[in-house]
């Protein structure tokens, strides 16, 4: 069976219009038909580009979640299999990240951006937290603008959307499949 890689619904995502929304707010706006754009990056070179949100939704109910504590003092709560773009090992599942992995960083502060250098963060520690509902977004699922499938988090790192690697079979709140 396939379990999509997910983030907790309180995860905050910066948008190109200057707002920062929680994942649950992104899902609501997507369901209302609002078109949102996020920061995306090319995982090969770290170049930041606009990314259109082509899907947003709840992906798992009451699932195991871990918390990544980053070197910048921020944290990310996600499923253990959620992937992050690193400069040294490509996309790495959250539970497999080490202090030697460099996650591509995101910052809207121009003073933190350096030409030809990919800014990165690393994980200081990983902890298991209580089960939560999770979700995700898909960035440019139709490859209209690019095929990077990454988006920035307010915590200062980029992450991968889950819906491009495998098939996703939605289930009802009581666990029945389609």
PDB file of C-alpha atoms in Angstrom:
ATOM      1  CA  UNK A   1       0.000   0.000   0.000  1.00  0.00           C
ATOM      2  CA  UNK A   2       1.100   3.554  -0.562  1.00  0.00           C
ATOM      3  CA  UNK A   3       1.326   6.146   2.192  1.00  0.00           C
ATOM      4  CA  UNK A   4       1.993   9.633   0.898  1.00  0.00           C
ATOM      5  CA  UNK A   5       4.745  11.638   2.546  1.00  0.00           C
ATOM      6  CA  UNK A   6       3.144  14.271   4.704  1.00  0.00           C
ATOM      7  CA  UNK A   7       3.497  17.321   6.935  1.00  0.00           C
ATOM      8  CA  UNK A   8       1.393  18.249   9.967  1.00  0.00           C
ATOM      9  CA  UNK A   9      -1.545  20.529   9.161  1.00  0.00           C
ATOM     10  CA  UNK A  10      -0.068  23.380  11.242  1.00  0.00           C
ATOM     11  CA  UNK A  11       3.056  23.518   9.024  1.00  0.00           C
ATOM     12  CA  UNK A  12       3.468  27.082   7.738  1.00  0.00           C
ATOM     13  CA  UNK A  13       4.213  27.729   4.067  1.00  0.00           C
ATOM     14  CA  UNK A  14       5.356  31.113   2.699  1.00  0.00           C
ATOM     15  CA  UNK A  15       3.578  32.269  -0.471  1.00  0.00           C
ATOM     16  CA  UNK A  16       4.810  34.540  -3.230  1.00  0.00           C
ATOM     17  CA  UNK A  17       2.024  37.034  -2.412  1.00  0.00           C
ATOM     18  CA  UNK A  18       3.702  37.727   0.945  1.00  0.00           C
ATOM     19  CA  UNK A  19       1.358  35.671   3.113  1.00  0.00           C
ATOM     20  CA  UNK A  20       2.363  32.641   5.157  1.00  0.00           C
ATOM     21  CA  UNK A  21      -0.400  30.071   5.557  1.00  0.00           C
ATOM     22  CA  UNK A  22      -0.713  26.895   7.548  1.00  0.00           C
ATOM     23  CA  UNK A  23      -1.099  23.744   5.492  1.00  0.00           C
ATOM     24  CA  UNK A  24      -4.732  23.517   6.662  1.00  0.00           C
ATOM     25  CA  UNK A  25      -5.358  27.067   5.370  1.00  0.00           C
ATOM     26  CA  UNK A  26      -3.697  26.125   2.047  1.00  0.00           C
ATOM     27  CA  UNK A  27      -6.016  23.126   1.788  1.00  0.00           C
ATOM     28  CA  UNK A  28      -9.064  25.309   2.466  1.00  0.00           C
ATOM     29  CA  UNK A  29      -8.042  27.870  -0.149  1.00  0.00           C
ATOM     30  CA  UNK A  30      -7.349  25.120  -2.696  1.00  0.00           C
ATOM     31  CA  UNK A  31     -10.789  23.597  -2.057  1.00  0.00           C
ATOM     32  CA  UNK A  32     -12.322  27.077  -2.565  1.00  0.00           C
ATOM     33  CA  UNK A  33     -10.600  27.334  -5.963  1.00  0.00           C
ATOM     34  CA  UNK A  34      -7.950  29.900  -5.006  1.00  0.00           C
ATOM     35  CA  UNK A  35      -4.740  29.625  -6.998  1.00  0.00           C
ATOM     36  CA  UNK A  36      -1.622  29.988  -4.850  1.00  0.00           C
ATOM     37  CA  UNK A  37       2.057  30.226  -5.720  1.00  0.00           C
ATOM     38  CA  UNK A  38       4.882  29.063  -3.466  1.00  0.00           C
ATOM     39  CA  UNK A  39       8.660  29.245  -3.497  1.00  0.00           C
ATOM     40  CA  UNK A  40      10.107  26.173  -5.215  1.00  0.00           C
ATOM     41  CA  UNK A  41      13.716  25.243  -5.852  1.00  0.00           C
ATOM     42  CA  UNK A  42      15.669  23.246  -8.362  1.00  0.00           C
ATOM     43  CA  UNK A  43      17.056  20.424  -6.190  1.00  0.00           C
ATOM     44  CA  UNK A  44      20.203  20.164  -8.351  1.00  0.00           C
ATOM     45  CA  UNK A  45      21.419  23.749  -7.901  1.00  0.00           C
ATOM     46  CA  UNK A  46      19.171  25.404  -5.287  1.00  0.00           C
ATOM     47  CA  UNK A  47      17.869  28.064  -7.698  1.00  0.00           C
ATOM     48  CA  UNK A  48      14.556  29.406  -6.399  1.00  0.00           C
ATOM     49  CA  UNK A  49      11.631  29.652  -8.832  1.00  0.00           C
ATOM     50  CA  UNK A  50       7.880  30.256  -8.486  1.00  0.00           C
ATOM     51  CA  UNK A  51       5.774  27.133  -8.085  1.00  0.00           C
ATOM     52  CA  UNK A  52       2.037  26.883  -8.672  1.00  0.00           C
ATOM     53  CA  UNK A  53       0.065  24.795  -6.184  1.00  0.00           C
ATOM     54  CA  UNK A  54      -1.876  22.273  -8.264  1.00  0.00           C
ATOM     55  CA  UNK A  55      -3.248  20.233  -5.326  1.00  0.00           C
ATOM     56  CA  UNK A  56      -3.562  20.507  -1.557  1.00  0.00           C
ATOM     57  CA  UNK A  57      -5.232  18.070   0.803  1.00  0.00           C
ATOM     58  CA  UNK A  58      -5.266  15.875   3.872  1.00  0.00           C
ATOM     59  CA  UNK A  59      -3.338  12.680   3.188  1.00  0.00           C
ATOM     60  CA  UNK A  60      -3.349  10.677   6.437  1.00  0.00           C
ATOM     61  CA  UNK A  61      -5.426  10.599   9.618  1.00  0.00           C
ATOM     62  CA  UNK A  62      -3.924  10.026  13.067  1.00  0.00           C
ATOM     63  CA  UNK A  63      -0.511   8.945  11.780  1.00  0.00           C
ATOM     64  CA  UNK A  64       2.949   8.747  13.380  1.00  0.00           C
ATOM     65  CA  UNK A  65       4.801  12.066  13.171  1.00  0.00           C
ATOM     66  CA  UNK A  66       8.394  12.994  13.937  1.00  0.00           C
ATOM     67  CA  UNK A  67       9.896  16.401  14.653  1.00  0.00           C
ATOM     68  CA  UNK A  68      13.125  17.556  13.044  1.00  0.00           C
ATOM     69  CA  UNK A  69      14.997  20.195  15.054  1.00  0.00           C
ATOM     70  CA  UNK A  70      17.084  22.274  12.649  1.00  0.00           C
ATOM     71  CA  UNK A  71      20.346  24.131  13.238  1.00  0.00           C
ATOM     72  CA  UNK A  72      18.507  27.457  12.813  1.00  0.00           C
ATOM     73  CA  UNK A  73      16.355  26.738  15.907  1.00  0.00           C
ATOM     74  CA  UNK A  74      13.267  25.957  13.827  1.00  0.00           C
ATOM     75  CA  UNK A  75      11.488  22.616  13.560  1.00  0.00           C
ATOM     76  CA  UNK A  76       9.500  20.593  11.029  1.00  0.00           C
ATOM     77  CA  UNK A  77       6.842  18.040  11.982  1.00  0.00           C
ATOM     78  CA  UNK A  78       6.268  15.388   9.334  1.00  0.00           C
ATOM     79  CA  UNK A  79       5.868  11.682   8.679  1.00  0.00           C
ATOM     80  CA  UNK A  80       9.143   9.723   8.898  1.00  0.00           C
ATOM     81  CA  UNK A  81       9.078   9.074   5.132  1.00  0.00           C
ATOM     82  CA  UNK A  82       8.652  12.724   4.092  1.00  0.00           C
ATOM     83  CA  UNK A  83      11.553  13.721   1.825  1.00  0.00           C
ATOM     84  CA  UNK A  84      13.831  16.744   1.858  1.00  0.00           C
ATOM     85  CA  UNK A  85      16.253  17.888  -0.880  1.00  0.00           C
ATOM     86  CA  UNK A  86      19.848  17.673   0.287  1.00  0.00           C
ATOM     87  CA  UNK A  87      23.000  18.804  -1.456  1.00  0.00           C
ATOM     88  CA  UNK A  88      24.895  15.617  -0.628  1.00  0.00           C
ATOM     89  CA  UNK A  89      22.407  12.711  -0.996  1.00  0.00           C
ATOM     90  CA  UNK A  90      19.515  13.950  -3.143  1.00  0.00           C
ATOM     91  CA  UNK A  91      16.050  13.505  -1.609  1.00  0.00           C
ATOM     92  CA  UNK A  92      16.296  11.914   1.845  1.00  0.00           C
ATOM     93  CA  UNK A  93      13.470  10.669   4.076  1.00  0.00           C
ATOM     94  CA  UNK A  94      13.104  12.660   7.305  1.00  0.00           C
ATOM     95  CA  UNK A  95      13.858   9.701   9.578  1.00  0.00           C
ATOM     96  CA  UNK A  96      17.094   9.028   7.649  1.00  0.00           C
ATOM     97  CA  UNK A  97      18.497  12.587   7.842  1.00  0.00           C
ATOM     98  CA  UNK A  98      21.760  13.023   9.739  1.00  0.00           C
ATOM     99  CA  UNK A  99      23.857  16.005  10.809  1.00  0.00           C
ATOM    100  CA  UNK A 100      25.983  15.465   7.694  1.00  0.00           C
ATOM    101  CA  UNK A 101      23.001  15.987   5.352  1.00  0.00           C
ATOM    102  CA  UNK A 102      22.611  19.544   4.101  1.00  0.00           C
ATOM    103  CA  UNK A 103      18.943  20.407   3.449  1.00  0.00           C
ATOM    104  CA  UNK A 104      18.505  23.176   0.882  1.00  0.00           C
ATOM    105  CA  UNK A 105      17.613  26.338   2.820  1.00  0.00           C
ATOM    106  CA  UNK A 106      14.998  28.943   2.009  1.00  0.00           C
ATOM    107  CA  UNK A 107      15.202  32.593   2.952  1.00  0.00           C
ATOM    108  CA  UNK A 108      13.497  35.703   1.650  1.00  0.00           C
ATOM    109  CA  UNK A 109      16.260  37.760   3.289  1.00  0.00           C
ATOM    110  CA  UNK A 110      18.474  38.924   0.404  1.00  0.00           C
ATOM    111  CA  UNK A 111      21.453  39.387   2.768  1.00  0.00           C
ATOM    112  CA  UNK A 112      21.457  35.606   3.396  1.00  0.00           C
ATOM    113  CA  UNK A 113      21.635  34.757  -0.316  1.00  0.00           C
ATOM    114  CA  UNK A 114      25.028  34.195  -1.908  1.00  0.00           C
ATOM    115  CA  UNK A 115      25.718  33.773  -5.633  1.00  0.00           C
ATOM    116  CA  UNK A 116      26.754  30.256  -6.659  1.00  0.00           C
ATOM    117  CA  UNK A 117      26.499  28.938  -3.084  1.00  0.00           C
ATOM    118  CA  UNK A 118      23.583  26.806  -1.959  1.00  0.00           C
ATOM    119  CA  UNK A 119      22.619  27.789   1.573  1.00  0.00           C
ATOM    120  CA  UNK A 120      21.748  24.808   3.736  1.00  0.00           C
ATOM    121  CA  UNK A 121      20.524  23.719   7.159  1.00  0.00           C
ATOM    122  CA  UNK A 122      21.030  20.444   8.948  1.00  0.00           C
ATOM    123  CA  UNK A 123      19.092  18.411  11.518  1.00  0.00           C
ATOM    124  CA  UNK A 124      20.316  18.605  15.106  1.00  0.00           C
ATOM    125  CA  UNK A 125      17.910  15.986  16.422  1.00  0.00           C
ATOM    126  CA  UNK A 126      14.872  13.894  15.532  1.00  0.00           C
ATOM    127  CA  UNK A 127      12.122  13.094  18.007  1.00  0.00           C
ATOM    128  CA  UNK A 128       8.859  11.160  17.841  1.00  0.00           C
ATOM    129  CA  UNK A 129       5.753  13.121  18.747  1.00  0.00           C
ATOM    130  CA  UNK A 130       2.098  12.199  19.077  1.00  0.00           C
ATOM    131  CA  UNK A 131       0.069  10.989  16.101  1.00  0.00           C
ATOM    132  CA  UNK A 132      -1.602  13.734  14.071  1.00  0.00           C
ATOM    133  CA  UNK A 133      -3.540  14.297  10.877  1.00  0.00           C
ATOM    134  CA  UNK A 134      -1.230  15.238   8.003  1.00  0.00           C
ATOM    135  CA  UNK A 135      -1.402  16.581   4.478  1.00  0.00           C
ATOM    136  CA  UNK A 136       0.664  17.964   1.659  1.00  0.00           C
ATOM    137  CA  UNK A 137       0.577  20.096  -1.483  1.00  0.00           C
ATOM    138  CA  UNK A 138       1.617  19.305  -5.017  1.00  0.00           C
ATOM    139  CA  UNK A 139       3.678  21.928  -6.831  1.00  0.00           C
ATOM    140  CA  UNK A 140       3.198  22.095 -10.613  1.00  0.00           C
ATOM    141  CA  UNK A 141       1.870  18.563 -10.884  1.00  0.00           C
ATOM    142  CA  UNK A 142       1.296  19.025 -14.634  1.00  0.00           C
ATOM    143  CA  UNK A 143       4.879  20.275 -15.245  1.00  0.00           C
ATOM    144  CA  UNK A 144       3.616  23.502 -16.807  1.00  0.00           C
ATOM    145  CA  UNK A 145       6.491  25.594 -15.442  1.00  0.00           C
ATOM    146  CA  UNK A 146       9.024  23.051 -14.057  1.00  0.00           C
ATOM    147  CA  UNK A 147       9.327  19.608 -12.536  1.00  0.00           C
ATOM    148  CA  UNK A 148      11.091  20.409  -9.252  1.00  0.00           C
ATOM    149  CA  UNK A 149       8.160  19.441  -6.972  1.00  0.00           C
ATOM    150  CA  UNK A 150       9.632  21.252  -3.982  1.00  0.00           C
ATOM    151  CA  UNK A 151       8.302  24.037  -1.799  1.00  0.00           C
ATOM    152  CA  UNK A 152       9.612  26.216   1.016  1.00  0.00           C
ATOM    153  CA  UNK A 153       8.584  25.965   4.637  1.00  0.00           C
ATOM    154  CA  UNK A 154       8.553  28.859   7.092  1.00  0.00           C
ATOM    155  CA  UNK A 155      11.109  26.904   9.139  1.00  0.00           C
ATOM    156  CA  UNK A 156      13.705  27.844   6.506  1.00  0.00           C
ATOM    157  CA  UNK A 157      14.071  24.685   4.413  1.00  0.00           C
ATOM    158  CA  UNK A 158      12.665  23.266   1.211  1.00  0.00           C
ATOM    159  CA  UNK A 159      10.771  19.994   1.148  1.00  0.00           C
ATOM    160  CA  UNK A 160       9.402  17.684  -1.523  1.00  0.00           C
ATOM    161  CA  UNK A 161       5.736  17.330  -2.323  1.00  0.00           C
ATOM    162  CA  UNK A 162       4.500  13.782  -2.084  1.00  0.00           C
ATOM    163  CA  UNK A 163       2.178  13.291  -4.998  1.00  0.00           C
ATOM    164  CA  UNK A 164       4.583  12.836  -7.913  1.00  0.00           C
ATOM    165  CA  UNK A 165       6.398   9.648  -6.943  1.00  0.00           C
ATOM    166  CA  UNK A 166       3.651   7.068  -6.548  1.00  0.00           C
ATOM    167  CA  UNK A 167      -0.076   6.628  -6.790  1.00  0.00           C
ATOM    168  CA  UNK A 168      -2.304   8.184  -4.151  1.00  0.00           C
ATOM    169  CA  UNK A 169      -5.529   6.427  -3.192  1.00  0.00           C
ATOM    170  CA  UNK A 170      -7.655   8.616  -0.930  1.00  0.00           C
ATOM    171  CA  UNK A 171      -9.527   7.045   1.963  1.00  0.00           C
ATOM    172  CA  UNK A 172     -12.564   8.192   3.911  1.00  0.00           C
ATOM    173  CA  UNK A 173     -12.334   9.331   7.540  1.00  0.00           C
ATOM    174  CA  UNK A 174     -13.231   5.788   8.656  1.00  0.00           C
ATOM    175  CA  UNK A 175     -10.438   4.243   6.547  1.00  0.00           C
ATOM    176  CA  UNK A 176     -12.410   2.960   3.549  1.00  0.00           C
ATOM    177  CA  UNK A 177     -10.545   3.143   0.253  1.00  0.00           C
ATOM    178  CA  UNK A 178     -11.754   4.079  -3.203  1.00  0.00           C
TER     179      UNK A 178
END
